[in-house]
Amino acid sequence: MGNHRMALIVLTLALCQFPQPGDAQLQQNYYANTCPNVENIVREVVTKKFKQTFVTVPAVLRLFFHDCFVNGCDASVIVASTADNTAEKDHPDNLSLAGDGFDTVIKAKAAVDAVSQCRNKVSCADILAIATRDVVALSGGPSYEVELGRLDGLSSTAASVTGNLPQPEFNLDQLTAMFGKNGLSQEDMIALSAAHTLGFSHCGKFAKRIYSFSQQSSVDPTLNQSYVVQLQSMCPKVVDSRIAIDMDPITPRTFDNQYYKNLQHGMGLFTSDQVLFTDPRSKPAVNFWAASPSAFQRAFVSAITKLGRVGVKTGSDGNIRQDCAIFN
């Protein structure tokens, strides 16, 4: 009887680890038999690319996020448009995705497929997930075990992007709802928002906050005044649309918890950043992670692992693309 009860407990615990449908086939070391060296091959390519340009880091991280939030983590964001199909990457919300992210995945896929044992065995979606872990670690963030076993999606349309990515002006309820739709909690959302400790934004994405916020105030009152002056000098009213500035003005090249400290000082670049501190429901998490880098890192690893489980394709729902940018 004791053994039977223990077996039931073990089974229950095993089921609890996979709360979302489609998770169960994801596992660490998924390619142990088919392409055992895949993670080293990808890491080598990512490291080389990182040494060429730091943009690789925020570019890959953002690509993973934009991929998973639209039709799940299936590399559909990498597919190129054709004469008869406008793909995800050409939706207005994705036009600012840096080319270095796409380039990293495509180069890593080529390196993996150059090994005869691995050719056409590893999905673009999994390569993007591995590369994401690697750029976080290369920029000073935590390294973590990546769950693998995704297939690449069979469709990519610009229309599917509309309404599925968080916007810079979102409030807490809008952010929580959008992440919730993907099985992510409010805490996961606040942890993943710290990806804004890296990368840059074009001036147009926040110009309203520093020039024409409301009838009562031209500047968003939640912004730090000296930060406003800094932003206005870098982003004058009439600005070249190609100009972009660091999202974290303090440690823009380090994956750290500085993002939360910036929010405490009114230096969140987007409304959707600063609201995490001004809304009393999310403020405690911001304060906690600003004070504890290790707690933040644990929360981030948990959240990005959950993000990697969103809408995973298996069986006949996907395949392994030979070219990440073109359907087989």
Short mmCIF file of C-alpha atoms in Angstrom, two decimals:
data_model
loop_
_atom_site.label_atom_id
_atom_site.label_comp_id
_atom_site.label_asym_id
_atom_site.label_seq_id
_atom_site.Cartn_x
_atom_site.Cartn_y
_atom_site.Cartn_z
CA MET A 1 0.00 0.00 0.00
CA GLY A 2 2.86 2.34 0.89
CA ASN A 3 4.51 1.82 -2.50
CA HIS A 4 1.24 2.41 -4.32
CA ARG A 5 0.71 5.66 -2.43
CA MET A 6 4.29 6.77 -3.13
CA ALA A 7 3.79 6.04 -6.85
CA LEU A 8 0.67 8.21 -6.82
CA ILE A 9 2.55 11.08 -5.14
CA VAL A 10 5.40 10.83 -7.68
CA LEU A 11 2.90 10.80 -10.56
CA THR A 12 1.08 13.82 -9.12
CA LEU A 13 4.35 15.74 -8.76
CA ALA A 14 5.33 14.85 -12.32
CA LEU A 15 2.02 16.16 -13.62
CA CYS A 16 2.39 19.37 -11.61
CA GLN A 17 5.59 20.21 -13.45
CA PHE A 18 3.69 20.50 -16.71
CA PRO A 19 0.72 22.73 -16.01
CA GLN A 20 0.16 23.80 -19.62
CA PRO A 21 -0.95 21.61 -22.49
CA GLY A 22 1.92 20.94 -24.87
CA ASP A 23 4.64 21.22 -22.22
CA ALA A 24 5.22 17.55 -21.63
CA GLN A 25 7.39 16.93 -24.67
CA LEU A 26 9.83 19.72 -23.77
CA GLN A 27 12.85 18.46 -21.85
CA GLN A 28 16.44 19.28 -21.11
CA ASN A 29 18.97 17.35 -23.23
CA TYR A 30 16.23 16.61 -25.76
CA TYR A 31 18.87 16.12 -28.50
CA ALA A 32 21.15 13.88 -26.41
CA ASN A 33 20.94 11.07 -28.99
CA THR A 34 20.29 12.94 -32.24
CA CYS A 35 22.62 15.98 -31.91
CA PRO A 36 24.41 15.76 -28.55
CA ASN A 37 26.66 18.79 -29.14
CA VAL A 38 23.92 21.19 -30.27
CA GLU A 39 24.18 23.58 -27.31
CA ASN A 40 27.95 23.96 -27.71
CA ILE A 41 27.60 24.55 -31.46
CA VAL A 42 24.99 27.27 -30.91
CA ARG A 43 26.96 28.87 -28.06
CA GLU A 44 30.05 29.13 -30.26
CA VAL A 45 28.11 30.98 -32.97
CA VAL A 46 26.37 33.25 -30.46
CA THR A 47 29.66 34.09 -28.72
CA LYS A 48 31.32 34.99 -32.02
CA LYS A 49 28.37 37.18 -32.99
CA PHE A 50 28.35 38.79 -29.50
CA LYS A 51 32.03 39.73 -29.92
CA GLN A 52 31.19 41.38 -33.25
CA THR A 53 28.28 43.45 -31.89
CA PHE A 54 26.61 43.80 -28.51
CA VAL A 55 23.29 44.40 -30.32
CA THR A 56 23.18 40.59 -30.63
CA VAL A 57 22.06 40.40 -26.99
CA PRO A 58 18.89 42.53 -26.98
CA ALA A 59 18.16 41.49 -30.58
CA VAL A 60 17.99 37.76 -29.78
CA LEU A 61 16.15 38.29 -26.49
CA ARG A 62 13.50 40.44 -28.16
CA LEU A 63 13.17 38.04 -31.09
CA PHE A 64 12.39 35.18 -28.70
CA PHE A 65 9.78 37.25 -26.89
CA HIS A 66 8.09 38.46 -30.09
CA ASP A 67 8.12 34.93 -31.47
CA CYS A 68 6.58 33.24 -28.43
CA PHE A 69 3.80 35.83 -27.96
CA VAL A 70 2.47 35.31 -31.50
CA ASN A 71 1.39 31.73 -32.24
CA GLY A 72 3.79 30.35 -29.62
CA CYS A 73 7.54 29.63 -29.66
CA ASP A 74 7.77 28.24 -33.19
CA ALA A 75 10.26 30.52 -35.03
CA SER A 76 7.41 31.87 -37.17
CA VAL A 77 8.76 35.41 -36.62
CA ILE A 78 11.89 34.49 -38.63
CA VAL A 79 9.99 33.51 -41.78
CA ALA A 80 10.43 35.95 -44.67
CA SER A 81 7.47 37.46 -46.52
CA THR A 82 6.73 36.27 -50.05
CA ALA A 83 4.78 37.74 -52.97
CA ASP A 84 1.57 36.15 -51.68
CA ASN A 85 2.13 36.34 -47.90
CA THR A 86 3.13 39.17 -45.57
CA ALA A 87 4.84 37.39 -42.69
CA GLU A 88 4.98 38.27 -38.96
CA LYS A 89 8.35 40.02 -39.25
CA ASP A 90 6.82 42.67 -41.54
CA HIS A 91 4.05 43.69 -39.12
CA PRO A 92 4.68 47.28 -37.85
CA ASP A 93 5.25 45.96 -34.28
CA ASN A 94 8.12 43.78 -35.56
CA LEU A 95 9.85 46.19 -37.93
CA SER A 96 12.11 47.39 -35.10
CA LEU A 97 13.44 43.87 -34.43
CA ALA A 98 17.18 44.16 -35.08
CA GLY A 99 18.60 42.12 -37.95
CA ASP A 100 21.31 40.74 -35.66
CA GLY A 101 18.75 38.53 -33.92
CA PHE A 102 17.63 36.87 -37.16
CA ASP A 103 21.24 36.61 -38.35
CA THR A 104 22.32 34.86 -35.14
CA VAL A 105 19.67 32.15 -35.45
CA ILE A 106 20.29 31.61 -39.17
CA LYS A 107 24.06 31.31 -38.63
CA ALA A 108 23.58 28.95 -35.67
CA LYS A 109 21.21 26.77 -37.73
CA ALA A 110 23.82 26.59 -40.53
CA ALA A 111 26.50 25.57 -38.02
CA VAL A 112 24.27 22.86 -36.52
CA ASP A 113 23.32 21.50 -39.96
CA ALA A 114 26.99 21.44 -41.00
CA VAL A 115 27.37 18.48 -38.61
CA SER A 116 26.07 15.49 -40.59
CA GLN A 117 24.58 13.78 -37.51
CA CYS A 118 22.55 16.94 -36.74
CA ARG A 119 21.39 17.96 -40.22
CA ASN A 120 17.66 18.72 -40.26
CA LYS A 121 17.31 17.32 -36.73
CA VAL A 122 17.17 20.59 -34.73
CA SER A 123 14.37 23.14 -35.08
CA CYS A 124 14.90 26.86 -35.58
CA ALA A 125 12.59 27.40 -32.58
CA ASP A 126 14.92 25.41 -30.32
CA ILE A 127 18.01 27.17 -31.70
CA LEU A 128 16.38 30.53 -30.84
CA ALA A 129 15.61 29.27 -27.30
CA ILE A 130 19.24 28.15 -26.80
CA ALA A 131 20.62 31.41 -28.25
CA THR A 132 18.38 33.39 -25.88
CA ARG A 133 19.85 31.62 -22.85
CA ASP A 134 23.34 32.26 -24.22
CA VAL A 135 22.93 36.02 -24.77
CA VAL A 136 21.51 36.45 -21.26
CA ALA A 137 24.55 34.65 -19.80
CA LEU A 138 27.06 36.47 -22.05
CA SER A 139 25.79 39.85 -20.84
CA GLY A 140 26.14 39.01 -17.16
CA GLY A 141 22.79 37.36 -16.48
CA PRO A 142 22.11 33.87 -15.16
CA SER A 143 22.76 30.75 -17.20
CA TYR A 144 20.06 28.10 -17.04
CA GLU A 145 19.11 24.74 -18.51
CA VAL A 146 16.96 25.17 -21.63
CA GLU A 147 13.98 22.91 -22.26
CA LEU A 148 13.96 21.71 -25.88
CA GLY A 149 11.72 19.77 -28.24
CA ARG A 150 9.80 22.49 -30.14
CA LEU A 151 8.91 22.15 -33.79
CA ASP A 152 8.86 25.08 -36.21
CA GLY A 153 5.45 26.53 -37.07
CA LEU A 154 3.76 26.09 -40.44
CA SER A 155 2.30 29.58 -40.73
CA SER A 156 3.44 33.19 -40.32
CA THR A 157 1.17 36.13 -41.08
CA ALA A 158 1.42 39.80 -40.20
CA ALA A 159 -2.29 39.74 -39.32
CA SER A 160 -1.64 37.29 -36.47
CA VAL A 161 0.61 39.83 -34.70
CA THR A 162 -2.06 42.51 -34.26
CA GLY A 163 -3.12 42.83 -30.62
CA ASN A 164 -0.75 40.15 -29.38
CA LEU A 165 2.30 42.16 -28.31
CA PRO A 166 2.45 44.52 -25.30
CA GLN A 167 2.61 48.22 -26.19
CA PRO A 168 4.79 50.95 -24.61
CA GLU A 169 1.74 52.80 -23.22
CA PHE A 170 0.10 49.77 -21.55
CA ASN A 171 -1.04 50.01 -17.91
CA LEU A 172 -0.68 47.19 -15.38
CA ASP A 173 -4.06 45.59 -16.14
CA GLN A 174 -3.33 45.51 -19.88
CA LEU A 175 0.14 44.03 -19.31
CA THR A 176 -1.15 41.43 -16.84
CA ALA A 177 -3.96 40.40 -19.20
CA MET A 178 -1.66 40.01 -22.20
CA PHE A 179 0.86 37.90 -20.30
CA GLY A 180 -1.97 35.96 -18.65
CA LYS A 181 -3.28 35.03 -22.07
CA ASN A 182 0.03 33.18 -22.53
CA GLY A 183 -0.08 31.39 -19.18
CA LEU A 184 2.29 33.87 -17.52
CA SER A 185 1.57 35.43 -14.13
CA GLN A 186 1.88 39.09 -13.15
CA GLU A 187 5.11 38.18 -11.36
CA ASP A 188 6.44 36.55 -14.57
CA MET A 189 5.55 39.73 -16.46
CA ILE A 190 7.42 41.97 -14.01
CA ALA A 191 10.46 39.66 -14.16
CA LEU A 192 10.48 39.50 -17.97
CA SER A 193 10.09 43.29 -18.21
CA ALA A 194 13.65 43.51 -16.89
CA ALA A 195 14.83 42.52 -20.38
CA HIS A 196 14.56 46.31 -20.85
CA THR A 197 17.80 46.55 -18.89
CA LEU A 198 19.36 45.86 -22.32
CA GLY A 199 18.78 47.25 -25.77
CA PHE A 200 17.49 50.50 -27.12
CA SER A 201 14.36 52.29 -28.24
CA HIS A 202 13.59 54.72 -31.01
CA CYS A 203 12.62 58.19 -29.78
CA GLY A 204 9.14 58.00 -31.28
CA LYS A 205 8.17 55.21 -28.86
CA PHE A 206 8.26 57.56 -25.85
CA ALA A 207 8.21 61.10 -27.34
CA LYS A 208 4.71 61.74 -26.02
CA ARG A 209 5.93 61.30 -22.43
CA ILE A 210 8.51 64.07 -22.75
CA TYR A 211 6.74 66.57 -25.05
CA SER A 212 2.95 66.20 -25.19
CA PHE A 213 1.85 64.03 -22.30
CA SER A 214 -1.49 65.67 -21.48
CA GLN A 215 -3.37 68.98 -21.48
CA GLN A 216 -2.31 69.52 -17.87
CA SER A 217 1.33 68.62 -18.33
CA SER A 218 3.57 68.37 -21.38
CA VAL A 219 5.83 65.94 -19.47
CA ASP A 220 4.72 62.73 -17.75
CA PRO A 221 4.89 63.64 -14.02
CA THR A 222 6.06 60.12 -13.09
CA LEU A 223 9.35 60.77 -14.93
CA ASN A 224 12.47 61.93 -13.11
CA GLN A 225 13.05 65.57 -14.15
CA SER A 226 16.77 65.27 -14.82
CA TYR A 227 16.07 62.13 -16.88
CA VAL A 228 13.56 64.17 -18.92
CA VAL A 229 16.26 66.74 -19.71
CA GLN A 230 18.60 63.93 -20.74
CA LEU A 231 15.94 62.34 -22.97
CA GLN A 232 15.02 65.67 -24.59
CA SER A 233 18.67 66.36 -25.44
CA MET A 234 19.05 62.94 -27.08
CA CYS A 235 15.62 63.03 -28.70
CA PRO A 236 14.77 66.58 -29.85
CA LYS A 237 11.21 67.23 -31.07
CA VAL A 238 12.26 67.01 -34.69
CA VAL A 239 14.41 63.90 -34.62
CA ASP A 240 15.77 61.51 -37.20
CA SER A 241 13.48 58.46 -36.94
CA ARG A 242 16.54 56.20 -36.97
CA ILE A 243 17.91 57.63 -33.70
CA ALA A 244 17.69 55.17 -30.82
CA ILE A 245 18.79 55.45 -27.19
CA ASP A 246 19.68 52.96 -24.46
CA MET A 247 16.69 51.79 -22.42
CA ASP A 248 18.82 51.50 -19.29
CA PRO A 249 20.92 54.68 -19.00
CA ILE A 250 23.05 53.30 -16.14
CA THR A 251 24.26 49.80 -17.19
CA PRO A 252 23.02 49.40 -20.78
CA ARG A 253 25.33 46.49 -21.58
CA THR A 254 24.78 44.38 -18.49
CA PHE A 255 21.92 42.02 -17.77
CA ASP A 256 21.22 43.00 -14.15
CA ASN A 257 18.57 44.30 -11.77
CA GLN A 258 19.38 47.96 -12.52
CA TYR A 259 16.07 48.14 -14.39
CA TYR A 260 14.17 48.01 -11.08
CA LYS A 261 16.43 50.61 -9.45
CA ASN A 262 15.78 52.89 -12.43
CA LEU A 263 12.02 52.52 -11.89
CA GLN A 264 12.45 53.53 -8.24
CA HIS A 265 14.04 56.78 -9.49
CA GLY A 266 11.43 57.57 -12.14
CA MET A 267 13.66 56.39 -14.99
CA GLY A 268 11.46 53.82 -16.69
CA LEU A 269 11.58 54.71 -20.40
CA PHE A 270 8.08 53.53 -21.32
CA THR A 271 4.79 54.06 -19.50
CA SER A 272 4.62 50.25 -19.37
CA ASP A 273 7.93 50.23 -17.45
CA GLN A 274 7.26 53.03 -14.96
CA VAL A 275 3.75 51.76 -14.15
CA LEU A 276 5.35 48.72 -12.49
CA PHE A 277 6.60 51.07 -9.78
CA THR A 278 3.72 53.57 -9.66
CA ASP A 279 1.02 50.88 -9.37
CA PRO A 280 0.86 49.65 -5.75
CA ARG A 281 0.09 46.11 -6.90
CA SER A 282 3.41 45.63 -8.70
CA LYS A 283 5.59 48.01 -6.65
CA PRO A 284 6.55 45.42 -3.97
CA ALA A 285 8.10 43.10 -6.60
CA VAL A 286 10.06 46.02 -8.09
CA ASN A 287 11.41 46.97 -4.65
CA PHE A 288 12.25 43.36 -3.78
CA TRP A 289 14.17 42.67 -6.99
CA ALA A 290 15.90 46.07 -6.87
CA ALA A 291 17.28 44.99 -3.48
CA SER A 292 18.04 41.34 -4.33
CA PRO A 293 19.87 40.47 -7.58
CA SER A 294 19.76 36.75 -6.75
CA ALA A 295 15.99 36.74 -6.16
CA PHE A 296 15.51 38.60 -9.45
CA GLN A 297 17.67 36.10 -11.35
CA ARG A 298 15.67 33.17 -9.97
CA ALA A 299 12.40 34.85 -10.94
CA PHE A 300 13.69 35.66 -14.43
CA VAL A 301 14.87 32.08 -15.09
CA SER A 302 11.49 30.75 -13.95
CA ALA A 303 9.61 33.26 -16.13
CA ILE A 304 11.67 32.79 -19.30
CA THR A 305 11.40 29.01 -18.94
CA LYS A 306 7.61 29.38 -18.79
CA LEU A 307 7.71 31.75 -21.76
CA GLY A 308 9.55 29.05 -23.73
CA ARG A 309 6.61 26.67 -23.20
CA VAL A 310 4.03 28.93 -24.83
CA GLY A 311 2.18 27.41 -27.79
CA VAL A 312 4.78 24.75 -28.51
CA LYS A 313 4.18 22.85 -31.77
CA THR A 314 4.41 19.05 -31.85
CA GLY A 315 3.46 16.22 -34.18
CA SER A 316 1.74 17.34 -37.37
CA ASP A 317 1.43 20.94 -36.07
CA GLY A 318 5.01 21.68 -37.06
CA ASN A 319 8.21 20.44 -38.67
CA ILE A 320 11.94 21.16 -38.70
CA ARG A 321 12.64 23.88 -41.23
CA GLN A 322 15.67 23.38 -43.43
CA ASP A 323 15.95 27.16 -43.80
CA CYS A 324 14.65 29.17 -40.84
CA ALA A 325 13.36 31.94 -43.14
CA ILE A 326 11.50 29.69 -45.60
CA PHE A 327 8.80 27.05 -45.11
CA ASN A 328 9.87 23.57 -46.29
#
